[in-house]
XYZ file of C-alpha atoms in Angstrom:
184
model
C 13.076 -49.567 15.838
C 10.373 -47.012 15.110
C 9.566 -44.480 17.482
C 6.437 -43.059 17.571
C 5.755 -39.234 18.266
C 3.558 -38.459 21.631
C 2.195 -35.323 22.001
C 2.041 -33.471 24.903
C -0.933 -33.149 26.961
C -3.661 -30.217 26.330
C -4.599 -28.729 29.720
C -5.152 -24.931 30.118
C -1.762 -24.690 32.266
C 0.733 -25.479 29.620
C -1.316 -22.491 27.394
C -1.131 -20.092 30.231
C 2.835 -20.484 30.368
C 3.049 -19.987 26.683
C 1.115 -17.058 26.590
C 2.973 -15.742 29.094
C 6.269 -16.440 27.132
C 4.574 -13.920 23.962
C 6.293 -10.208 23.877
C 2.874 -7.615 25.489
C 1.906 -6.581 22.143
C 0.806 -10.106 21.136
C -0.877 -10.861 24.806
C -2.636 -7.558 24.200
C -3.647 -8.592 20.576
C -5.013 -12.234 21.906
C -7.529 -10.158 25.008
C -4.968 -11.871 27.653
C -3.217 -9.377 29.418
C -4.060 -6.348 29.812
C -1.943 -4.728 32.095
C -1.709 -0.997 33.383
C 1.260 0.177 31.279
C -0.232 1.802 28.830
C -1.442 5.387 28.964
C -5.500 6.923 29.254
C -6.581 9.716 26.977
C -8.091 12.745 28.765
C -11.666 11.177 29.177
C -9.773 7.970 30.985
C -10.032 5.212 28.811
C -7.185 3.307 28.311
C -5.337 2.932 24.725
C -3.784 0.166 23.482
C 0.330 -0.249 23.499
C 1.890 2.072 20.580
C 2.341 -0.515 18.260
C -1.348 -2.452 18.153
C -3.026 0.887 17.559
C -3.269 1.669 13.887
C -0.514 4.212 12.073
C -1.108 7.816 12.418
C -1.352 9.484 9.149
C -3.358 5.719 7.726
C -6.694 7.523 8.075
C -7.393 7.660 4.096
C -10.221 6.012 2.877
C -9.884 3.197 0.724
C -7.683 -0.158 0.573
C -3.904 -0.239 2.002
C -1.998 -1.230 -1.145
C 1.544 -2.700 -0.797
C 4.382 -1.200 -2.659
C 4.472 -4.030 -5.411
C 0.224 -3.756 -5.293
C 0.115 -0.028 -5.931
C 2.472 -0.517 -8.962
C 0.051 -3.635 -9.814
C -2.982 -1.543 -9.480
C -1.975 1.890 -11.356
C -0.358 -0.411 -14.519
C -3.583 -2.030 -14.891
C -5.737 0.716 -14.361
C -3.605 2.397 -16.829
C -3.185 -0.383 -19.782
C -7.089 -0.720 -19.124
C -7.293 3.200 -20.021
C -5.437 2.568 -22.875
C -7.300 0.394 -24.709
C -10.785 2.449 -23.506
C -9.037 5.432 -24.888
C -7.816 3.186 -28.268
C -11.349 1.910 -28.693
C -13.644 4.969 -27.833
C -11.650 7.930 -28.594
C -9.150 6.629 -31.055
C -6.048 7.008 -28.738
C -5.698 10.411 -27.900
C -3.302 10.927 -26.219
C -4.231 13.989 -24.478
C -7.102 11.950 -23.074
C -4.822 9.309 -21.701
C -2.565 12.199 -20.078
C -6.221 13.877 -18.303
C -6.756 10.106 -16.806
C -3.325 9.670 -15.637
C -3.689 11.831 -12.758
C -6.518 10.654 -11.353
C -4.797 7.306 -10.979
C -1.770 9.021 -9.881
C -3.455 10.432 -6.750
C -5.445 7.534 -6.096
C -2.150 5.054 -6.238
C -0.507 7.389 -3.628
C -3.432 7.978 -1.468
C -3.770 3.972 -1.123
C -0.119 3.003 -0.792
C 0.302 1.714 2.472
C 2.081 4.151 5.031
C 5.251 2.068 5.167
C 5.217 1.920 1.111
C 4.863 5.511 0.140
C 7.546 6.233 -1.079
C 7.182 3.747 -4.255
C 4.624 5.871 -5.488
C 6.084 8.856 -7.237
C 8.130 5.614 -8.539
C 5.586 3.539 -10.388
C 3.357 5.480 -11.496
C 5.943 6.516 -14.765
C 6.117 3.314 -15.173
C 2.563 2.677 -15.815
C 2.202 5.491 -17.588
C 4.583 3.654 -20.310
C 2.407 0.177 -20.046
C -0.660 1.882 -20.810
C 1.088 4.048 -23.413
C 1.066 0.364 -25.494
C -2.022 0.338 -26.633
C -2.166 4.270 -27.126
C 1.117 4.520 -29.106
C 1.113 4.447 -33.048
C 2.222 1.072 -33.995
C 2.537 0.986 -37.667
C 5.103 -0.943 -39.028
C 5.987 -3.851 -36.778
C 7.704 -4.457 -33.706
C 10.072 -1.156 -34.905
C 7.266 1.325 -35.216
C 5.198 0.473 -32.055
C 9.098 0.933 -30.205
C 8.817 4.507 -31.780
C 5.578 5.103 -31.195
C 6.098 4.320 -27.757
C 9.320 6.879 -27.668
C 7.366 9.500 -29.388
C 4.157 9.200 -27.005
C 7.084 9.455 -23.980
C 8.179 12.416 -25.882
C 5.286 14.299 -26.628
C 3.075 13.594 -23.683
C 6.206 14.161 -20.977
C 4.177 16.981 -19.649
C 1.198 14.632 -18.406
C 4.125 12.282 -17.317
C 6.241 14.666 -15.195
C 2.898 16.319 -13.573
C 1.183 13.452 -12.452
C 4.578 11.990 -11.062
C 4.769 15.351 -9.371
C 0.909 15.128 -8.021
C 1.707 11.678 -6.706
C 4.998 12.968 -4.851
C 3.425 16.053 -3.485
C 0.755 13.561 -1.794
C 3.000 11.193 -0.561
C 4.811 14.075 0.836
C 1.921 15.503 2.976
C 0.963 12.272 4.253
C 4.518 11.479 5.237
C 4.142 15.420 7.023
C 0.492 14.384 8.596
C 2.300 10.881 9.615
C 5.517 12.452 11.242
C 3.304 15.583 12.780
C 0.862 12.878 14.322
C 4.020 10.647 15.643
C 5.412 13.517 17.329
C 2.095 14.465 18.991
C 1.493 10.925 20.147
């Protein structure tokens, strides 16, 4: 015998006692509740519960990139370097070191807070997918895989510094995050 689903009825009671069932955070969220527990500034007006207020330290213009979405953004923005470098300026490679560090600073200024610390990690590893189309490739499959190793080689200097300029900015946001926590 088939039984056929019936759904409950819709009456604003039923989504009152739901509501009520949700952890603060998500009342607050939803305009709700809005109880006294939270604290006032100095002026007296009243700030949201810890965790619906944005991060400390997330201040920083532009988008919030995820870990996996900063490494997305700096290996394109690199590759497309590349081949503007390979086509206008013959792939120098001293060229594609200078714009490396700009897209080192911007990949960990828009890292999300909870993602920083993937940023001193991929950006050496777009530095080697836009080395591709900068590398000398002569001679097949073998000579681009040398060119690639001698680019790594010879350009470790632009490599190493703007992994270092990414880490040092991660680091003082992680020092403006923590000193902003404490505070709050």
């Amino acid at each position: 015998m088939e039984q056929h689903r019936r759904r409950p009825p819709h009456d604003a009671r039923r989504r009152r006692d739901r509501s009520a069932s949700l952890p603060a955070q998500a009342r607050w969220r939803a305009g709700e509740v809005r109880d006294g527990r939270y604290a006032r500034d100095a002026d007296g007006t009243a700030r949201p519960p810890l965790g619906t207020r944005p991060a400390p330290g997330d201040g920083v213009p532009g988008p919030r990139l995820t870990g996996l979405g900063g490494g997305l953004f700096c290996a394109a923005a690199m590759l497309l370097l590349g081949f503007v470098d390979q086509l206008l300026f013959g792939a120098s490679l001293t060229l594609y070191g200078v714009l490396f560090l700009p897209v080192c600073v911007l990949t960990a200024l828009w890292v999300r807070g909870g993602d920083l610390l993937t940023a001193p990690v991929v950006v050496p590893i777009a530095f080697l997918a836009g080395l591709f189309p900068v590398a000398d490739g002569r001679g097949g499959l073998t000579g681009r895989m040398m060119g690639l190793v001698t680019g790594l080689a010879t350009q470790a200097g632009w490599l190493y510094g703007g992994t270092l300029v990414a880490g040092v900015v991660v680091l003082a946001r992680r020092v403006r995050w923590v000193r902003a926590r404490r505070r709050a």
